[in-house]
PDB file of C-alpha atoms in Angstrom:
ATOM      1  CA  MET A 185     160.071 149.802 213.185  1.00  0.00           C
ATOM      2  CA  ARG A 186     163.758 149.993 213.988  1.00  0.00           C
ATOM      3  CA  GLY A 187     166.662 150.650 211.690  1.00  0.00           C
ATOM      4  CA  GLN A 188     169.968 152.391 211.268  1.00  0.00           C
ATOM      5  CA  ILE A 189     170.999 155.675 209.683  1.00  0.00           C
ATOM      6  CA  LEU A 190     173.138 154.968 206.640  1.00  0.00           C
ATOM      7  CA  SER A 191     173.861 158.557 205.642  1.00  0.00           C
ATOM      8  CA  PHE A 192     172.845 162.128 206.428  1.00  0.00           C
ATOM      9  CA  ASP A 193     173.555 165.349 204.503  1.00  0.00           C
ATOM     10  CA  GLU A 194     173.580 168.183 207.021  1.00  0.00           C
ATOM     11  CA  ALA A 195     173.411 170.838 204.302  1.00  0.00           C
ATOM     12  CA  ALA A 196     170.405 169.284 202.591  1.00  0.00           C
ATOM     13  CA  GLY A 197     168.833 168.198 205.872  1.00  0.00           C
ATOM     14  CA  SER A 198     167.997 164.736 204.520  1.00  0.00           C
ATOM     15  CA  GLY A 199     169.365 161.223 204.744  1.00  0.00           C
ATOM     16  CA  LEU A 200     168.807 157.499 204.351  1.00  0.00           C
ATOM     17  CA  ILE A 201     167.772 154.847 206.883  1.00  0.00           C
ATOM     18  CA  SER A 202     168.197 151.076 206.495  1.00  0.00           C
ATOM     19  CA  GLY A 203     165.162 149.471 208.123  1.00  0.00           C
ATOM     20  CA  ASP A 204     165.319 146.110 209.892  1.00  0.00           C
ATOM     21  CA  ASP A 205     162.859 144.888 207.245  1.00  0.00           C
ATOM     22  CA  GLY A 206     165.663 145.068 204.667  1.00  0.00           C
ATOM     23  CA  LEU A 207     164.305 148.176 202.914  1.00  0.00           C
ATOM     24  CA  ARG A 208     165.673 151.714 202.825  1.00  0.00           C
ATOM     25  CA  TYR A 209     163.771 154.872 203.710  1.00  0.00           C
ATOM     26  CA  THR A 210     164.526 158.536 203.109  1.00  0.00           C
ATOM     27  CA  PHE A 211     164.042 161.044 205.928  1.00  0.00           C
ATOM     28  CA  VAL A 212     164.372 164.740 206.710  1.00  0.00           C
ATOM     29  CA  ARG A 213     165.909 166.440 209.751  1.00  0.00           C
ATOM     30  CA  GLU A 214     162.542 167.745 210.938  1.00  0.00           C
ATOM     31  CA  SER A 215     161.295 164.147 211.469  1.00  0.00           C
ATOM     32  CA  VAL A 216     164.021 163.412 214.041  1.00  0.00           C
ATOM     33  CA  SER A 217     163.441 163.844 217.773  1.00  0.00           C
ATOM     34  CA  PRO A 218     164.769 164.748 220.214  1.00  0.00           C
ATOM     35  CA  PRO A 219     166.955 167.393 218.559  1.00  0.00           C
ATOM     36  CA  ALA A 220     170.483 165.996 218.379  1.00  0.00           C
ATOM     37  CA  THR A 221     173.385 165.507 216.036  1.00  0.00           C
ATOM     38  CA  VAL A 222     172.393 163.056 213.311  1.00  0.00           C
ATOM     39  CA  THR A 223     175.226 160.833 212.091  1.00  0.00           C
ATOM     40  CA  ALA A 224     175.599 157.587 210.160  1.00  0.00           C
ATOM     41  CA  GLY A 225     175.483 154.518 212.387  1.00  0.00           C
ATOM     42  CA  LEU A 226     172.815 155.720 214.832  1.00  0.00           C
ATOM     43  CA  ARG A 227     170.099 153.230 215.652  1.00  0.00           C
ATOM     44  CA  VAL A 228     166.603 154.685 215.318  1.00  0.00           C
ATOM     45  CA  ASP A 229     162.977 153.827 215.831  1.00  0.00           C
ATOM     46  CA  PHE A 230     160.639 155.206 213.163  1.00  0.00           C
ATOM     47  CA  VAL A 231     157.267 154.956 211.463  1.00  0.00           C
ATOM     48  CA  PRO A 232     157.492 153.961 207.783  1.00  0.00           C
ATOM     49  CA  ALA A 233     155.212 155.817 205.364  1.00  0.00           C
ATOM     50  CA  ALA A 234     155.635 154.489 201.824  1.00  0.00           C
ATOM     51  CA  GLU A 235     159.380 154.948 201.206  1.00  0.00           C
ATOM     52  CA  GLU A 236     159.855 157.658 203.857  1.00  0.00           C
ATOM     53  CA  ALA A 237     160.679 157.391 207.565  1.00  0.00           C
ATOM     54  CA  THR A 238     158.671 159.623 209.919  1.00  0.00           C
ATOM     55  CA  ASN A 239     158.479 160.136 213.713  1.00  0.00           C
ATOM     56  CA  ILE A 240     162.130 159.142 214.080  1.00  0.00           C
ATOM     57  CA  MET A 241     163.486 158.540 217.589  1.00  0.00           C
ATOM     58  CA  LEU A 242     167.259 158.369 218.011  1.00  0.00           C
ATOM     59  CA  LEU A 243     168.345 155.356 220.052  1.00  0.00           C
ATOM     60  CA  ALA A 244     172.085 154.672 220.103  1.00  0.00           C
ATOM     61  CA  ALA A 245     175.096 154.448 217.857  1.00  0.00           C
ATOM     62  CA  ALA A 246     175.987 151.087 216.333  1.00  0.00           C
ATOM     63  CA  PRO A 247     179.323 149.522 217.312  1.00  0.00           C
ATOM     64  CA  ALA A 248     182.235 150.928 215.322  1.00  0.00           C
ATOM     65  CA  SER A 249     183.146 147.443 214.092  1.00  0.00           C
ATOM     66  CA  VAL A 250     179.751 147.073 212.431  1.00  0.00           C
ATOM     67  CA  VAL A 251     179.391 150.392 210.648  1.00  0.00           C
ATOM     68  CA  SER A 252     182.024 152.799 209.484  1.00  0.00           C
ATOM     69  CA  PRO A 253     181.289 155.948 207.434  1.00  0.00           C
ATOM     70  CA  ALA A 254     184.135 154.983 205.116  1.00  0.00           C
ATOM     71  CA  MET A 255     182.772 151.478 204.625  1.00  0.00           C
ATOM     72  CA  PRO A 256     180.720 150.895 201.440  1.00  0.00           C
ATOM     73  CA  VAL A 257     177.004 150.482 202.026  1.00  0.00           C
ATOM     74  CA  ALA A 258     177.184 146.996 200.490  1.00  0.00           C
ATOM     75  CA  LEU A 259     179.524 145.862 203.294  1.00  0.00           C
ATOM     76  CA  GLN A 260     177.419 147.431 206.029  1.00  0.00           C
ATOM     77  CA  ASP A 261     174.404 145.250 205.280  1.00  0.00           C
ATOM     78  CA  GLY A 262     174.507 141.770 206.821  1.00  0.00           C
ATOM     79  CA  PHE A 263     172.484 138.727 205.834  1.00  0.00           C
ATOM     80  CA  ASP A 264     168.931 139.055 207.159  1.00  0.00           C
ATOM     81  CA  PHE A 265     167.860 135.430 207.668  1.00  0.00           C
ATOM     82  CA  GLY A 266     164.127 136.067 208.030  1.00  0.00           C
ATOM     83  CA  THR A 267     163.772 138.534 205.168  1.00  0.00           C
ATOM     84  CA  ALA A 268     165.954 136.568 202.753  1.00  0.00           C
ATOM     85  CA  LEU A 269     164.263 133.199 203.255  1.00  0.00           C
ATOM     86  CA  PHE A 270     160.642 134.058 203.982  1.00  0.00           C
ATOM     87  CA  SER A 271     159.742 137.414 202.415  1.00  0.00           C
ATOM     88  CA  PHE A 272     158.796 137.945 198.771  1.00  0.00           C
ATOM     89  CA  GLN A 273     159.157 141.719 199.040  1.00  0.00           C
ATOM     90  CA  GLY A 274     162.166 143.809 198.031  1.00  0.00           C
ATOM     91  CA  ARG A 275     165.435 142.823 196.392  1.00  0.00           C
ATOM     92  CA  LEU A 276     168.241 140.385 197.177  1.00  0.00           C
ATOM     93  CA  ARG A 277     171.871 140.660 196.140  1.00  0.00           C
ATOM     94  CA  ARG A 278     173.759 137.693 194.678  1.00  0.00           C
ATOM     95  CA  GLN A 279     175.907 137.070 197.740  1.00  0.00           C
ATOM     96  CA  HIS A 280     172.892 136.792 200.017  1.00  0.00           C
ATOM     97  CA  PHE A 281     171.077 134.593 197.490  1.00  0.00           C
ATOM     98  CA  TRP A 282     173.880 132.029 197.590  1.00  0.00           C
ATOM     99  CA  ILE A 283     174.022 132.153 201.395  1.00  0.00           C
ATOM    100  CA  GLY A 284     170.294 131.412 201.525  1.00  0.00           C
ATOM    101  CA  TRP A 285     170.601 128.733 198.833  1.00  0.00           C
ATOM    102  CA  LEU A 286     173.361 126.946 200.760  1.00  0.00           C
ATOM    103  CA  ILE A 287     171.257 127.065 203.929  1.00  0.00           C
ATOM    104  CA  CYS A 288     168.340 125.457 202.090  1.00  0.00           C
ATOM    105  CA  LEU A 289     170.671 122.885 200.530  1.00  0.00           C
ATOM    106  CA  GLY A 290     172.121 121.960 203.911  1.00  0.00           C
ATOM    107  CA  VAL A 291     168.678 121.609 205.484  1.00  0.00           C
ATOM    108  CA  GLY A 292     167.536 119.545 202.487  1.00  0.00           C
ATOM    109  CA  VAL A 293     170.492 117.159 202.765  1.00  0.00           C
ATOM    110  CA  VAL A 294     169.875 116.664 206.485  1.00  0.00           C
ATOM    111  CA  ALA A 295     166.134 116.253 205.891  1.00  0.00           C
ATOM    112  CA  GLY A 296     166.844 113.470 203.408  1.00  0.00           C
ATOM    113  CA  TRP A 297     168.159 111.327 206.270  1.00  0.00           C
ATOM    114  CA  ILE A 298     165.116 111.822 208.512  1.00  0.00           C
ATOM    115  CA  PRO A 299     162.241 109.387 207.815  1.00  0.00           C
ATOM    116  CA  PHE A 300     158.766 110.921 207.430  1.00  0.00           C
ATOM    117  CA  LEU A 301     159.785 114.289 208.927  1.00  0.00           C
ATOM    118  CA  GLY A 302     162.253 114.729 206.087  1.00  0.00           C
ATOM    119  CA  LEU A 303     159.397 114.756 203.561  1.00  0.00           C
ATOM    120  CA  PHE A 304     157.643 117.611 205.348  1.00  0.00           C
ATOM    121  CA  LEU A 305     160.892 119.555 205.699  1.00  0.00           C
ATOM    122  CA  SER A 306     161.571 119.123 201.985  1.00  0.00           C
ATOM    123  CA  LEU A 307     158.114 120.484 201.156  1.00  0.00           C
ATOM    124  CA  ALA A 308     158.634 123.368 203.580  1.00  0.00           C
ATOM    125  CA  LEU A 309     161.830 124.316 201.736  1.00  0.00           C
ATOM    126  CA  ILE A 310     159.797 125.209 198.645  1.00  0.00           C
ATOM    127  CA  TRP A 311     158.784 128.522 200.242  1.00  0.00           C
ATOM    128  CA  PRO A 312     162.295 129.847 201.038  1.00  0.00           C
ATOM    129  CA  ASN A 313     163.600 128.727 197.639  1.00  0.00           C
ATOM    130  CA  LEU A 314     160.797 130.636 195.931  1.00  0.00           C
ATOM    131  CA  ALA A 315     161.399 133.685 198.148  1.00  0.00           C
ATOM    132  CA  LEU A 316     165.109 133.717 197.282  1.00  0.00           C
ATOM    133  CA  ALA A 317     164.490 133.462 193.546  1.00  0.00           C
ATOM    134  CA  VAL A 318     161.676 136.024 193.450  1.00  0.00           C
ATOM    135  CA  LYS A 319     163.744 138.668 195.238  1.00  0.00           C
ATOM    136  CA  ARG A 320     166.714 137.946 192.958  1.00  0.00           C
ATOM    137  CA  PHE A 321     164.517 138.591 189.928  1.00  0.00           C
ATOM    138  CA  HIS A 322     163.354 141.796 191.605  1.00  0.00           C
ATOM    139  CA  ASP A 323     167.006 142.772 192.030  1.00  0.00           C
ATOM    140  CA  MET A 324     167.528 142.283 188.285  1.00  0.00           C
ATOM    141  CA  GLY A 325     164.465 144.418 187.560  1.00  0.00           C
ATOM    142  CA  LEU A 326     162.387 141.422 186.426  1.00  0.00           C
ATOM    143  CA  THR A 327     159.049 140.027 187.556  1.00  0.00           C
ATOM    144  CA  GLY A 328     159.155 137.300 190.166  1.00  0.00           C
ATOM    145  CA  TRP A 329     156.695 135.239 188.132  1.00  0.00           C
ATOM    146  CA  LEU A 330     159.658 134.043 186.058  1.00  0.00           C
ATOM    147  CA  ILE A 331     160.168 131.494 188.838  1.00  0.00           C
ATOM    148  CA  ALA A 332     157.407 129.501 187.114  1.00  0.00           C
ATOM    149  CA  ILE A 333     159.751 128.624 184.214  1.00  0.00           C
ATOM    150  CA  PRO A 334     161.491 125.553 185.722  1.00  0.00           C
ATOM    151  CA  TYR A 335     158.276 124.250 187.279  1.00  0.00           C
ATOM    152  CA  ALA A 336     156.454 124.548 183.939  1.00  0.00           C
ATOM    153  CA  VAL A 337     159.324 122.785 182.146  1.00  0.00           C
ATOM    154  CA  ILE A 338     159.466 119.982 184.718  1.00  0.00           C
ATOM    155  CA  THR A 339     155.688 119.479 184.708  1.00  0.00           C
ATOM    156  CA  GLY A 340     155.441 119.508 180.918  1.00  0.00           C
ATOM    157  CA  GLY A 341     158.499 117.291 180.498  1.00  0.00           C
ATOM    158  CA  THR A 342     157.262 114.746 183.040  1.00  0.00           C
ATOM    159  CA  VAL A 343     153.847 114.508 181.397  1.00  0.00           C
ATOM    160  CA  TYR A 344     155.467 114.096 177.974  1.00  0.00           C
ATOM    161  CA  ALA A 345     157.852 111.398 179.248  1.00  0.00           C
ATOM    162  CA  ILE A 346     155.035 109.387 180.872  1.00  0.00           C
ATOM    163  CA  VAL A 347     152.830 109.598 177.782  1.00  0.00           C
ATOM    164  CA  SER A 348     155.759 108.761 175.499  1.00  0.00           C
ATOM    165  CA  VAL A 349     156.694 105.652 177.483  1.00  0.00           C
ATOM    166  CA  GLY A 350     153.073 104.520 177.709  1.00  0.00           C
ATOM    167  CA  VAL A 351     152.364 104.883 173.988  1.00  0.00           C
ATOM    168  CA  SER A 352     155.657 103.256 172.964  1.00  0.00           C
ATOM    169  CA  ALA A 353     155.112 100.367 175.377  1.00  0.00           C
ATOM    170  CA  MET A 354     151.685  99.628 173.895  1.00  0.00           C
ATOM    171  CA  MET A 355     153.034  99.779 170.340  1.00  0.00           C
ATOM    172  CA  ASN A 356     156.040  97.545 171.101  1.00  0.00           C
ATOM    173  CA  ALA A 357     154.522  95.197 173.664  1.00  0.00           C
ATOM    174  CA  GLU A 358     155.728  92.014 171.994  1.00  0.00           C
ATOM    175  CA  ALA A 359     159.274  93.264 171.464  1.00  0.00           C
ATOM    176  CA  LEU A 360     159.457  94.462 175.057  1.00  0.00           C
ATOM    177  CA  GLY A 361     158.220  91.085 176.231  1.00  0.00           C
ATOM    178  CA  ALA A 362     161.067  89.516 174.299  1.00  0.00           C
ATOM    179  CA  GLU A 363     163.486  92.020 175.890  1.00  0.00           C
ATOM    180  CA  ASP A 364     164.513  93.392 172.519  1.00  0.00           C
ATOM    181  CA  PRO A 365     167.236  96.029 173.205  1.00  0.00           C
ATOM    182  CA  ALA A 366     166.109  98.172 170.274  1.00  0.00           C
ATOM    183  CA  ALA A 367     162.516  98.189 171.570  1.00  0.00           C
ATOM    184  CA  ILE A 368     163.648  99.036 175.104  1.00  0.00           C
ATOM    185  CA  LEU A 369     165.740 101.925 173.812  1.00  0.00           C
ATOM    186  CA  ALA A 370     162.898 103.162 171.613  1.00  0.00           C
ATOM    187  CA  THR A 371     160.523 103.042 174.607  1.00  0.00           C
ATOM    188  CA  PHE A 372     162.630 104.629 177.320  1.00  0.00           C
ATOM    189  CA  GLY A 373     165.225 106.587 175.311  1.00  0.00           C
ATOM    190  CA  PRO A 374     163.070 109.654 174.536  1.00  0.00           C
ATOM    191  CA  ALA A 375     161.910 109.850 178.179  1.00  0.00           C
ATOM    192  CA  LEU A 376     165.490 109.729 179.454  1.00  0.00           C
ATOM    193  CA  GLY A 377     166.430 112.453 176.975  1.00  0.00           C
ATOM    194  CA  VAL A 378     163.567 114.639 178.203  1.00  0.00           C
ATOM    195  CA  PHE A 379     164.611 114.165 181.841  1.00  0.00           C
ATOM    196  CA  ALA A 380     168.209 115.086 180.967  1.00  0.00           C
ATOM    197  CA  LEU A 381     166.974 118.226 179.185  1.00  0.00           C
ATOM    198  CA  MET A 382     164.856 119.132 182.208  1.00  0.00           C
ATOM    199  CA  TRP A 383     167.883 118.950 184.487  1.00  0.00           C
ATOM    200  CA  LEU A 384     169.923 121.106 182.121  1.00  0.00           C
ATOM    201  CA  VAL A 385     167.147 123.717 182.018  1.00  0.00           C
ATOM    202  CA  ALA A 386     166.902 123.701 185.821  1.00  0.00           C
ATOM    203  CA  ILE A 387     170.675 124.122 186.266  1.00  0.00           C
ATOM    204  CA  ALA A 388     170.833 126.919 183.674  1.00  0.00           C
ATOM    205  CA  PHE A 389     167.854 128.649 185.310  1.00  0.00           C
ATOM    206  CA  TRP A 390     169.336 128.682 188.811  1.00  0.00           C
ATOM    207  CA  LEU A 391     172.693 129.847 187.488  1.00  0.00           C
ATOM    208  CA  TRP A 392     170.873 132.714 185.769  1.00  0.00           C
ATOM    209  CA  VAL A 393     169.105 133.581 189.025  1.00  0.00           C
ATOM    210  CA  GLY A 394     172.264 133.356 191.112  1.00  0.00           C
ATOM    211  CA  LEU A 395     174.709 135.057 188.738  1.00  0.00           C
ATOM    212  CA  GLY A 396     172.552 137.729 187.098  1.00  0.00           C
ATOM    213  CA  ASP A 397     173.781 141.233 187.930  1.00  0.00           C
ATOM    214  CA  SER A 398     171.753 143.703 189.981  1.00  0.00           C
ATOM    215  CA  GLN A 399     169.939 146.540 188.262  1.00  0.00           C
ATOM    216  CA  ARG A 400     171.739 149.718 189.267  1.00  0.00           C
ATOM    217  CA  GLY A 401     169.853 152.232 191.351  1.00  0.00           C
ATOM    218  CA  ASP A 402     166.296 151.944 192.608  1.00  0.00           C
ATOM    219  CA  ASN A 403     163.649 150.054 190.673  1.00  0.00           C
ATOM    220  CA  ARG A 404     159.939 149.349 191.208  1.00  0.00           C
ATOM    221  CA  PHE A 405     160.810 146.670 193.787  1.00  0.00           C
ATOM    222  CA  GLY A 406     162.983 148.871 196.015  1.00  0.00           C
ATOM    223  CA  PRO A 407     166.470 150.334 196.393  1.00  0.00           C
ATOM    224  CA  ASN A 408     169.580 148.516 195.232  1.00  0.00           C
ATOM    225  CA  PRO A 409     170.664 146.250 198.137  1.00  0.00           C
ATOM    226  CA  LYS A 410     174.317 147.034 197.346  1.00  0.00           C
ATOM    227  CA  GLY A 411     173.688 150.762 197.612  1.00  0.00           C
ATOM    228  CA  LEU A 412     174.688 151.345 193.967  1.00  0.00           C
TER     229      LEU A 412
END
């Protein structure tokens, strides 16, 4: 795997590498070959072993405009398209979540104008949306299974609305046939209220996912993507 040296403490003989997989790995001077000066910004090829980089080969320094020792780690890390949208591993900072969300939104809007193919594209977008949310929960130190909340609410609410309309329609069949406004409201009003509540829950959920702060430091899902 390839990556980039983020930092190196010459006195301690250890440092940190940002892998191209979006994760960070610790390393020691003895794992670097050939012997050379190790500095932040060098591109490397290494073998990951758990959370440690081994068999490190120095490649070349990154362009000065991309990495600067004085630049915060959070600004050194760009948006990794593949990892952000398709991987369920690791953590994702808020900024990158919203970038990914806007990409999915844009593709979804375009897909809505394409007959037949648009349906398949819309279904395909489920995966990247789940990947974004799961990694955001990981970043907050929470389990990714919380993504089931809006889907459970929508499924339960839809079933309730259908059953409610069906039962009310059978009980008020004559009044509905006569187009009684009170009967129509009694039949469809609760279902409309449930659908409105479902939308509110969905909006609140995604705001929670997108605005929730990162858990400082490393957690069981990986290092803090902002380097804090």
